[in-house]
Amino acid sequence: MRIREFSVHPSLPENLKPLETLAYNLRWSWDPEVVDLFRRLDRDLWEASYHNPILFLGRIKQDRLLQASQDDGILTYLERMVERHHAYMSGPSWFQRSFPDQHDVKIAYFCAEFGIAECLPIFSGGLGMLAGDHLKSASDLGLPLVGVGLLYQRGYFRQYLNNDGWQQESTGVNDFFNMPLKLVRHHEDGSPLEISLPFLGRTLKAQVWRVEVGRVPLYLLDSNVPDNTPEDRQITDQLYGGDNEKRIRQEILLGIGGLRALDALGIRPEVCHLNEGHSAFLALERTRRLMENHHLSFEEAAEVTASGNVFTTHTPVPAGFDLFPPELMEKYFRPFWESIRLSKEQFLALGRDNPGNEHAWFNMALLAIRFSGTINAVSKLHGQVTREKVLGIAWPNVPKNDVPITHVTNGVHVNTWISRDISDLLQRYIGRLWQEGLSSEDWSRIQNIPDEELWRTHERGRERLVASARRRYVEQLVRRGAPRVELDAAREALHPEALTIGFARRFATYKRANLILKDVRRLKKILTNKERPVQIIFAGKAHPADNLGKQFIREIVHFSRDPEIMRRVIFLENYDMDVARDMLQGVDVWLNTPRRLMEASGTSGMKAAINGALNLSVLDGWWYEGYSSGVGWAIGEEEEYGDPDYQDLVESQALYDILEHEVIPTFYDREADDLPREWIGLMKNTMKELGPVFNTRRMVREYATKLYLPTAERWKTLRGNGEYINARNLSGWKAHLRAHWNEIRLVSENNSAIDHLKVGEGMEISATISIRPFAVGDLSIEVYSGTLDANAKIVAGAPIPMTPVPTGEEGVYVYAAHLPCTTSGRWGYAVRVLPKHQHLMSPYDLGLIHWF
C-alpha cells in the first residue's frame, strides 16, 4: 500500500493568522502575556493541549475562532503582542552593542537534549533545562548562536506508580506535525532537507527540523525517514533509551550528523560548544573536513579543530562519562579512522587515558578534552573537583590548580521560572525593564517592597501550589485505584498556610531523596506539630534502570500513607516543567541533600530563590557559592566522609536540627500583623543576593566574553587567510618539541639561602639549563613555589618566571628569579620547564613538563 502524505493546518480567520507567528516561536514560553492570549481563546483547551499552541490552534472550535475574530478586545491584544514580538526579534541587542565588530561570528551549541517548553518533550532533566535556558538567554542577548540536537519520537518516559509505590514507565509518541517546529525544506522544490553519512557500509539519512527559540534557531535531526532501515529509523526513537550501541548511534548522528546539517544549511561556525561529551564525535568530523577541504595533515587539522571548540562538562564523577568498548568503536569507526589516516591504536588513543591499554574503553569526555581549546565546569566547586579528581588524568604531571579547566557557574532563565505575581511585583517596585538589566542595583531595590505585599504575593503562590498539588494527587490516586481512605485524605492534603518544603529532582541515589526519612520518629514529630505544622511535597523520576532510586520513591510513598502524616507528605508523579513551576513558585523552603562533591551545579534551587523560597541545602554545587548567612541554610559545613552511612546519619541529624531550631521558629514567629518579619527579611536577602548572579543572562554573557569570542579569535588566527599557515607552523613546532623534549637537562642549580629566612626577605634562585635544540622563545622556565603540606607537597603553588642569561655555550643559559617570602612556615620550590608559543592555547596542551 502506497500512502500519500499531506498536511492539514489550522483554519484561522485572516485577522487571527498572526497567532501562528506567535505559536511557532517558543518565545511565548517566557512571555506570560502571550500565554494569556491563548488562554483567552479557550482556557480549558489550553490546559488539555499540554500548553502546545500548535495543537491548541488545530483543535479549537471554528465557531470560537470566528467569535474571536470579531472581538475587538482580543484583536487589540493580539496586535500588541505581535508588535512586541517584532520589536523583540528585530531590536538592537546586547551583543550587537557590545561587539559591533563581531557580526560575522557564528556559534553552534550542541546538546543531546533541550528543555524549552513542556510541549516539546525532548529532555529528561537538568542538562536539558540548562540547555533550553541557555538558548533563551542567547536570544535575549542577541548572540549569533544556533542550537543542534536530536528530535526524539518518544522523548523521555512518563512516570506513574503502581499500588506499591514502585515507579513504572510509559512513553507517548510525539506528533511533530502538531508541535511548534517545522521541517526544513529545499527552497527550490519544497522537498525535505536531508543529510547523509556513511554508516556500517550503508548510508544513514536524517531530516532536519527547525525550532524558533526567540532569535535563536534550534536544528533537530530525525532519523525516522523512509530511506533508512527499520533499525536506523529507531536511532532517534527515544532519549537515553537502549544500550551502548543505541547510544553510540545517537552520538554519531548528533556530532557528525549535526555538523553536516549545519553545513547543508550554509552555517559554518567558528565556535562549536559541546555541552557535555555526547556530541564529541563532531570534533572528528570537523578534523576530517579540514583535512579533506584544505589538504591538512591530521595533526594540523586537529590544531584548528581544537582552537574552535568549547567543552562543558556537567559530570562530577568519572563514572558519569559515556564510555564505549573498543570493539564497538571499531565496528562504527574503522572506515572513519582510515579516512583521517590514523591506525586503530592511534584513533582509540584519542579517547583513552592510557593509550597503551588495548582493553580500555573509549571515553567521550577525553575525546572532547583533546579536541577543545577551552574546557569548563559548571560551578566553582565543580571546577575544583574536576581538576583534582575527575579530568585531571589528562594532565598527569600538572599541579591540580594549574589544570586548564575553568568554570562558568550555571544560572536560570529568570523570565521562564519566575511567577507572574512576583514578576509584576518587581516591575512595580524596580521598573518595567528590570528583566533586561538583572543587575545587583536592580535587585537591591527589592528591599523597598513592603513586607506585607511580598508576603501576600508569596502566599498566593503557596495557595496555588496546594490547589494544583491536591488536584494532581487525587488524579494519580484515582488512576492507581487507591482505597477510599487515601482518596479522602488526598482531597484534604496539605494546608495553604502551613510551612511547605519542596524536594523535586532526578531520583539519582547520590541526591539522597530519603535523607530526611532517616529518623522517622523525629520527622513525624516535626510534621504533626499542631501549632507549627510542616508539609513536604516530593516529585522526581528515577532512571528506568536505577532500582535503588525507585526504592527511594517507594519508601517515600509508603511513608506518606502513614495515617499520622497522610495529609502532610505527598509524592507527585511525572515531574515535568509544569509541576516544577508550581512547586518552585509556591514552596517556602527548597530542600537539596546531595552527597557532597557529587552535585556539579544544580539549578532548581536558583529557580526557587528568584521566587522568594529559601534554600536548605548541602554545601555542594552552586550552593557552595550562593550560601551566606541570611540567604538560607547550609546542612553541615565542608566535611567529607569516608563512611557514607555515617555521613547520612550526621547530616540527617543536622537537617532535623536546622528545621527544629531555625527554619520552623523563624517561619512561625509572627508579629501582631501576622507577618513573619524575619522570614520576609530572609526572602528579600535571598532574592537580591542570588537573583543578579545565578541567572543565564550573566552566565551567557560570561560564556560570550570568556569563552566564545576568544575561541572564535583563535580559530581565525589559526585559519589565517585560508591557507592555515599558523596551524601548519604550530603543528610542526609541536612535533619538533615532542621529538626533542627529553633533551632538555639541568646542568646546575644555586640559591642564595635555603634556611632561616624571615618574612619580607627573599631568595635568589638560579638554574643552568641546556635547552638544545630549542630557542629561548620556545620555553617558559619558572620557579614554582608555595607552602608545603604534611606530605612535603607544594600547596596552592604559584609560578615566577625566570630570566635567561647566555653562558657563552650554545644552547645553555642561566635562568634566574627572586623568590619573595611573604608568610612564615615551611616552603618549597621547584624549577619547571613548559612549552611556549604565541598560538598555544595553554602551556599544558602537550602534556609536556620538566620538573627540576
Short mmCIF file of C-alpha atoms in Angstrom, two decimals, residues 433-810:
data_model
loop_
_atom_site.label_atom_id
_atom_site.label_comp_id
_atom_site.label_asym_id
_atom_site.label_seq_id
_atom_site.Cartn_x
_atom_site.Cartn_y
_atom_site.Cartn_z
CA LEU A 433 12.61 46.82 32.30
CA TRP A 434 14.06 45.11 35.36
CA GLN A 435 14.35 41.80 33.49
CA GLU A 436 16.69 43.32 30.91
CA GLY A 437 19.11 44.63 33.50
CA LEU A 438 19.19 41.95 36.19
CA SER A 439 21.92 43.94 37.88
CA SER A 440 22.72 43.93 41.59
CA GLU A 441 21.48 47.50 41.74
CA ASP A 442 18.10 46.50 40.29
CA TRP A 443 17.67 43.55 42.61
CA SER A 444 18.79 45.52 45.67
CA ARG A 445 15.63 47.64 45.36
CA ILE A 446 13.67 44.58 46.47
CA GLN A 447 14.38 45.94 49.93
CA ASN A 448 11.86 48.70 49.17
CA ILE A 449 8.95 46.29 48.65
CA PRO A 450 6.59 46.45 51.64
CA ASP A 451 6.81 43.28 53.70
CA GLU A 452 3.07 42.75 53.55
CA GLU A 453 2.96 42.91 49.74
CA LEU A 454 5.81 40.45 49.30
CA TRP A 455 4.33 38.04 51.85
CA ARG A 456 0.81 38.11 50.43
CA THR A 457 2.20 37.60 46.93
CA HIS A 458 4.20 34.61 48.14
CA GLU A 459 1.18 33.20 49.98
CA ARG A 460 -0.85 33.26 46.76
CA GLY A 461 1.86 31.12 45.16
CA ARG A 462 1.64 28.64 48.01
CA GLU A 463 -2.15 28.54 47.76
CA ARG A 464 -1.93 27.81 44.03
CA LEU A 465 0.61 25.08 44.71
CA VAL A 466 -1.60 23.42 47.32
CA ALA A 467 -4.59 23.54 44.96
CA SER A 468 -2.68 22.12 41.97
CA ALA A 469 -0.89 19.50 44.11
CA ARG A 470 -4.20 18.27 45.55
CA ARG A 471 -5.68 18.01 42.08
CA ARG A 472 -2.73 16.08 40.69
CA TYR A 473 -2.51 13.89 43.78
CA VAL A 474 -6.17 12.90 43.62
CA GLU A 475 -5.91 12.20 39.88
CA GLN A 476 -2.93 9.90 40.30
CA LEU A 477 -4.54 8.03 43.20
CA VAL A 478 -7.71 7.51 41.16
CA ARG A 479 -5.62 6.12 38.27
CA ARG A 480 -3.86 3.83 40.73
CA GLY A 481 -7.13 2.56 42.21
CA ALA A 482 -6.26 3.78 45.71
CA PRO A 483 -8.61 2.96 48.60
CA ARG A 484 -11.22 5.46 49.68
CA VAL A 485 -9.35 6.43 52.86
CA GLU A 486 -6.37 7.58 50.76
CA LEU A 487 -8.60 9.50 48.35
CA ASP A 488 -10.42 11.26 51.17
CA ALA A 489 -7.09 12.25 52.70
CA ALA A 490 -5.77 13.40 49.32
CA ARG A 491 -8.70 15.79 48.84
CA GLU A 492 -7.68 17.46 52.08
CA ALA A 493 -3.94 17.03 51.67
CA LEU A 494 -1.69 19.94 52.54
CA HIS A 495 -2.72 23.22 54.11
CA PRO A 496 -2.43 26.53 52.27
CA GLU A 497 -0.90 28.27 55.31
CA ALA A 498 1.50 25.58 56.55
CA LEU A 499 5.27 25.72 56.11
CA THR A 500 5.80 23.92 52.80
CA ILE A 501 9.05 22.17 51.86
CA GLY A 502 9.71 21.06 48.30
CA PHE A 503 12.05 18.31 47.13
CA ALA A 504 11.91 17.70 43.38
CA ARG A 505 14.69 16.45 41.13
CA ARG A 506 16.06 13.36 39.47
CA PHE A 507 15.98 10.45 41.92
CA ALA A 508 19.62 9.55 41.44
CA THR A 509 20.87 7.83 44.57
CA TYR A 510 23.55 10.43 45.31
CA LYS A 511 20.84 13.09 45.63
CA ARG A 512 19.60 11.23 48.75
CA ALA A 513 15.88 11.97 48.46
CA ASN A 514 15.30 9.78 51.51
CA LEU A 515 17.82 11.51 53.79
CA ILE A 516 15.00 13.31 55.58
CA LEU A 517 13.44 9.91 56.38
CA LYS A 518 16.48 8.67 58.34
CA ASP A 519 14.76 9.21 61.69
CA VAL A 520 11.07 8.68 61.01
CA ARG A 521 10.05 9.25 64.62
CA ARG A 522 11.74 12.63 64.76
CA LEU A 523 10.39 13.62 61.36
CA LYS A 524 6.84 12.70 62.39
CA LYS A 525 7.15 14.92 65.43
CA ILE A 526 8.16 17.82 63.17
CA LEU A 527 5.31 17.20 60.70
CA THR A 528 2.50 16.71 63.21
CA ASN A 529 3.07 19.76 65.43
CA LYS A 530 -0.42 21.31 65.58
CA GLU A 531 0.83 24.81 66.39
CA ARG A 532 3.60 24.79 63.79
CA PRO A 533 2.64 22.33 61.02
CA VAL A 534 5.09 21.35 58.31
CA GLN A 535 4.35 19.63 54.98
CA ILE A 536 6.58 18.19 52.27
CA ILE A 537 5.94 17.76 48.55
CA PHE A 538 8.20 15.29 46.73
CA ALA A 539 8.49 14.79 42.97
CA GLY A 540 11.03 13.30 40.60
CA LYS A 541 11.87 10.41 38.31
CA ALA A 542 14.37 7.61 38.78
CA HIS A 543 16.21 6.32 35.72
CA PRO A 544 14.40 3.19 34.45
CA ALA A 545 17.45 1.06 35.30
CA ASP A 546 18.03 2.63 38.74
CA ASN A 547 16.26 0.27 41.13
CA LEU A 548 17.74 1.94 44.21
CA GLY A 549 16.33 5.30 43.05
CA LYS A 550 12.98 3.61 42.55
CA GLN A 551 13.25 2.18 46.04
CA PHE A 552 13.69 5.71 47.40
CA ILE A 553 10.41 6.71 45.72
CA ARG A 554 8.66 3.64 47.13
CA GLU A 555 9.98 4.44 50.60
CA ILE A 556 8.58 7.98 50.42
CA VAL A 557 5.20 6.76 49.12
CA HIS A 558 4.89 4.21 51.92
CA PHE A 559 5.82 6.84 54.48
CA SER A 560 3.17 9.20 53.08
CA ARG A 561 0.48 6.55 53.72
CA ASP A 562 1.08 6.60 57.47
CA PRO A 563 -2.25 7.78 58.95
CA GLU A 564 -0.44 10.25 61.23
CA ILE A 565 1.07 12.23 58.37
CA MET A 566 -1.15 11.23 55.43
CA ARG A 567 -2.15 14.83 54.74
CA ARG A 568 1.33 16.27 55.34
CA VAL A 569 3.51 14.38 52.80
CA ILE A 570 2.72 13.67 49.16
CA PHE A 571 4.63 12.42 46.14
CA LEU A 572 3.60 13.89 42.76
CA GLU A 573 4.03 11.64 39.74
CA ASN A 574 5.61 12.57 36.41
CA TYR A 575 7.72 15.56 37.41
CA ASP A 576 7.86 17.93 34.44
CA MET A 577 8.13 21.66 33.73
CA ASP A 578 4.51 22.26 34.67
CA VAL A 579 4.84 20.56 38.07
CA ALA A 580 8.19 22.25 38.58
CA ARG A 581 6.79 25.74 38.03
CA ASP A 582 4.02 25.22 40.57
CA MET A 583 6.45 23.89 43.16
CA LEU A 584 9.24 26.40 42.60
CA GLN A 585 6.78 29.28 42.72
CA GLY A 586 4.90 28.08 45.79
CA VAL A 587 7.17 26.38 48.32
CA ASP A 588 8.65 28.16 51.32
CA VAL A 589 11.79 26.00 51.51
CA TRP A 590 13.64 24.21 48.74
CA LEU A 591 15.42 21.14 50.07
CA ASN A 592 18.55 19.71 48.44
CA THR A 593 20.57 16.92 50.03
CA PRO A 594 23.19 15.56 47.61
CA ARG A 595 26.21 13.69 48.85
CA ARG A 596 28.83 16.41 48.84
CA LEU A 597 31.07 16.76 45.75
CA MET A 598 28.57 14.76 43.69
CA GLU A 599 26.44 17.71 42.50
CA ALA A 600 28.09 19.57 39.62
CA SER A 601 25.83 22.59 39.97
CA GLY A 602 22.08 22.08 40.19
CA THR A 603 19.72 24.87 39.17
CA SER A 604 16.36 24.12 40.81
CA GLY A 605 17.38 25.98 43.96
CA MET A 606 18.17 29.05 41.86
CA LYS A 607 14.68 28.93 40.36
CA ALA A 608 13.15 28.69 43.81
CA ALA A 609 15.28 31.59 45.08
CA ILE A 610 14.10 34.08 42.44
CA ASN A 611 10.57 33.32 43.66
CA GLY A 612 11.49 34.06 47.26
CA ALA A 613 11.86 30.48 48.52
CA LEU A 614 14.69 29.81 50.94
CA ASN A 615 17.24 27.11 50.18
CA LEU A 616 18.13 24.43 52.72
CA SER A 617 20.98 22.53 51.13
CA VAL A 618 24.26 20.72 51.49
CA LEU A 619 27.22 22.95 50.54
CA ASP A 620 27.64 21.43 47.11
CA GLY A 621 27.30 22.62 43.52
CA TRP A 622 26.07 26.19 43.15
CA TRP A 623 25.06 26.47 46.84
CA TYR A 624 28.76 26.41 47.76
CA GLU A 625 28.92 29.83 46.05
CA GLY A 626 25.41 31.02 46.79
CA TYR A 627 25.17 30.40 50.52
CA SER A 628 25.91 33.09 53.07
CA SER A 629 24.37 33.98 56.37
CA GLY A 630 20.95 35.44 55.77
CA VAL A 631 20.14 33.70 52.45
CA GLY A 632 19.04 30.27 53.58
CA TRP A 633 20.68 27.44 55.46
CA ALA A 634 23.60 25.06 54.94
CA ILE A 635 23.48 21.43 56.04
CA GLY A 636 26.90 20.78 57.50
CA GLU A 637 29.95 22.72 56.51
CA GLU A 638 32.53 21.34 54.10
CA GLU A 639 33.08 17.93 55.67
CA GLU A 640 33.98 14.89 53.61
CA TYR A 641 33.33 11.39 54.97
CA GLY A 642 34.80 8.02 54.19
CA ASP A 643 31.74 6.19 55.51
CA PRO A 644 28.57 7.15 53.57
CA ASP A 645 26.25 5.62 56.18
CA TYR A 646 27.83 7.67 58.93
CA GLN A 647 27.64 10.74 56.69
CA ASP A 648 23.92 10.18 56.15
CA LEU A 649 23.38 9.85 59.90
CA VAL A 650 25.28 13.03 60.76
CA GLU A 651 23.74 15.13 58.01
CA SER A 652 20.19 13.90 58.63
CA GLN A 653 20.51 14.93 62.27
CA ALA A 654 21.88 18.31 61.17
CA LEU A 655 18.87 18.66 58.87
CA TYR A 656 16.41 17.97 61.68
CA ASP A 657 18.26 20.41 63.96
CA ILE A 658 18.04 23.20 61.39
CA LEU A 659 14.35 22.55 60.83
CA GLU A 660 13.51 22.45 64.54
CA HIS A 661 15.66 25.31 65.76
CA GLU A 662 15.90 27.70 62.81
CA VAL A 663 13.51 27.13 59.91
CA ILE A 664 10.25 26.39 61.74
CA PRO A 665 10.61 29.00 64.53
CA THR A 666 11.53 31.71 62.00
CA PHE A 667 8.56 30.89 59.77
CA TYR A 668 6.03 30.87 62.61
CA ASP A 669 7.41 33.80 64.61
CA ARG A 670 4.66 36.31 63.80
CA GLU A 671 4.07 39.86 64.96
CA ALA A 672 0.70 41.43 65.67
CA ASP A 673 0.01 41.84 61.95
CA ASP A 674 0.65 38.08 61.46
CA LEU A 675 3.73 38.76 59.33
CA PRO A 676 6.92 36.70 59.81
CA ARG A 677 9.19 39.73 59.55
CA GLU A 678 12.47 37.86 59.95
CA TRP A 679 11.44 35.29 57.33
CA ILE A 680 10.46 38.04 54.90
CA GLY A 681 13.87 39.62 55.51
CA LEU A 682 15.49 36.33 54.52
CA MET A 683 13.33 36.21 51.39
CA LYS A 684 14.45 39.68 50.37
CA ASN A 685 18.09 38.85 51.06
CA THR A 686 17.79 35.68 49.00
CA MET A 687 16.26 37.43 46.01
CA LYS A 688 18.56 40.45 45.98
CA GLU A 689 21.77 38.47 46.63
CA LEU A 690 21.16 35.43 44.42
CA GLY A 691 18.95 36.87 41.67
CA PRO A 692 21.56 39.04 39.92
CA VAL A 693 24.19 36.26 39.97
CA PHE A 694 22.54 32.92 39.32
CA ASN A 695 20.77 33.72 36.06
CA THR A 696 21.56 32.78 32.48
CA ARG A 697 21.96 36.38 31.33
CA ARG A 698 25.06 36.58 33.50
CA MET A 699 26.03 33.05 32.51
CA VAL A 700 25.69 33.53 28.74
CA ARG A 701 27.49 36.87 28.88
CA GLU A 702 30.31 35.08 30.65
CA TYR A 703 30.36 32.36 28.00
CA ALA A 704 30.44 35.03 25.29
CA THR A 705 33.25 37.12 26.75
CA LYS A 706 35.41 34.44 28.42
CA LEU A 707 34.92 31.52 26.04
CA TYR A 708 33.14 32.14 22.74
CA LEU A 709 34.87 35.29 21.48
CA PRO A 710 38.42 34.23 22.46
CA THR A 711 37.72 30.85 20.85
CA ALA A 712 36.49 32.50 17.64
CA GLU A 713 39.62 34.66 17.60
CA ARG A 714 41.88 31.61 17.98
CA TRP A 715 40.04 29.86 15.15
CA LYS A 716 40.52 32.86 12.87
CA THR A 717 44.19 33.15 13.86
CA LEU A 718 44.99 29.55 13.00
CA ARG A 719 42.92 29.75 9.85
CA GLY A 720 44.73 32.90 8.77
CA ASN A 721 43.84 33.91 5.25
CA GLY A 722 42.53 30.45 4.46
CA GLU A 723 45.93 28.89 3.93
CA TYR A 724 46.18 27.72 7.56
CA ILE A 725 49.83 28.76 7.75
CA ASN A 726 49.65 29.39 11.50
CA ALA A 727 48.11 25.97 12.07
CA ARG A 728 50.79 24.28 9.97
CA ASN A 729 53.55 26.13 11.80
CA LEU A 730 52.10 25.33 15.23
CA SER A 731 51.71 21.66 14.37
CA GLY A 732 55.27 21.45 13.09
CA TRP A 733 56.59 23.22 16.19
CA LYS A 734 54.74 20.77 18.43
CA ALA A 735 56.14 17.79 16.52
CA HIS A 736 59.68 19.19 16.95
CA LEU A 737 59.02 19.80 20.65
CA ARG A 738 57.76 16.26 21.27
CA ALA A 739 60.66 14.72 19.40
CA HIS A 740 63.36 16.55 21.37
CA TRP A 741 61.70 17.34 24.71
CA ASN A 742 63.75 14.89 26.69
CA GLU A 743 67.00 16.53 25.52
CA ILE A 744 66.40 19.44 27.90
CA ARG A 745 68.55 18.98 31.00
CA LEU A 746 69.51 20.72 34.19
CA VAL A 747 73.23 21.47 34.37
CA SER A 748 73.38 23.05 37.84
CA GLU A 749 71.26 24.92 40.36
CA ASN A 750 72.02 27.53 43.02
CA ASN A 751 70.12 29.50 45.66
CA SER A 752 71.25 32.28 47.98
CA ALA A 753 69.82 30.70 51.16
CA ILE A 754 67.69 27.74 52.00
CA ASP A 755 67.14 28.19 55.76
CA HIS A 756 66.48 30.84 58.39
CA LEU A 757 64.71 33.31 56.12
CA LYS A 758 62.39 35.88 57.62
CA VAL A 759 59.05 37.14 56.33
CA GLY A 760 59.77 40.00 53.95
CA GLU A 761 63.13 38.62 52.88
CA GLY A 762 63.69 36.64 49.70
CA MET A 763 65.86 34.11 47.96
CA GLU A 764 67.80 34.36 44.72
CA ILE A 765 67.47 31.21 42.66
CA SER A 766 69.36 30.31 39.52
CA ALA A 767 69.47 27.24 37.32
CA THR A 768 71.81 26.50 34.45
CA ILE A 769 69.81 24.63 31.82
CA SER A 770 70.70 23.20 28.45
CA ILE A 771 67.78 23.80 26.11
CA ARG A 772 69.35 22.50 22.90
CA PRO A 773 67.88 22.16 20.26
CA PHE A 774 65.29 24.81 21.23
CA ALA A 775 65.35 28.58 21.16
CA VAL A 776 64.77 30.68 24.28
CA GLY A 777 61.35 31.72 22.96
CA ASP A 778 60.19 28.07 22.75
CA LEU A 779 60.22 27.56 26.50
CA SER A 780 58.85 29.09 29.66
CA ILE A 781 61.12 28.36 32.65
CA GLU A 782 59.70 29.15 36.09
CA VAL A 783 60.21 28.77 39.78
CA TYR A 784 57.11 27.06 41.17
CA SER A 785 56.78 27.70 44.90
CA GLY A 786 54.37 27.55 47.81
CA THR A 787 53.88 26.28 51.32
CA LEU A 788 54.29 22.56 51.96
CA ASP A 789 51.72 20.20 53.41
CA ALA A 790 52.39 17.31 55.79
CA ASN A 791 53.48 15.16 52.84
CA ALA A 792 56.02 17.78 51.71
CA LYS A 793 53.95 18.66 48.66
CA ILE A 794 53.52 22.24 47.47
CA VAL A 795 50.06 23.59 48.29
CA ALA A 796 48.47 26.23 46.03
CA GLY A 797 51.76 26.92 44.31
CA ALA A 798 52.44 29.94 42.13
CA PRO A 799 54.93 30.33 39.27
CA ILE A 800 57.58 33.06 38.98
CA PRO A 801 59.17 33.49 35.52
CA MET A 802 62.94 33.05 35.34
CA THR A 803 65.06 35.35 33.18
CA PRO A 804 67.66 33.77 30.84
CA VAL A 805 71.29 34.92 30.56
CA PRO A 806 73.59 33.31 27.95
CA THR A 807 76.57 31.36 29.28
CA GLY A 808 78.60 31.51 26.10
CA GLU A 809 77.96 27.84 25.44
CA GLU A 810 75.49 27.23 22.63
#
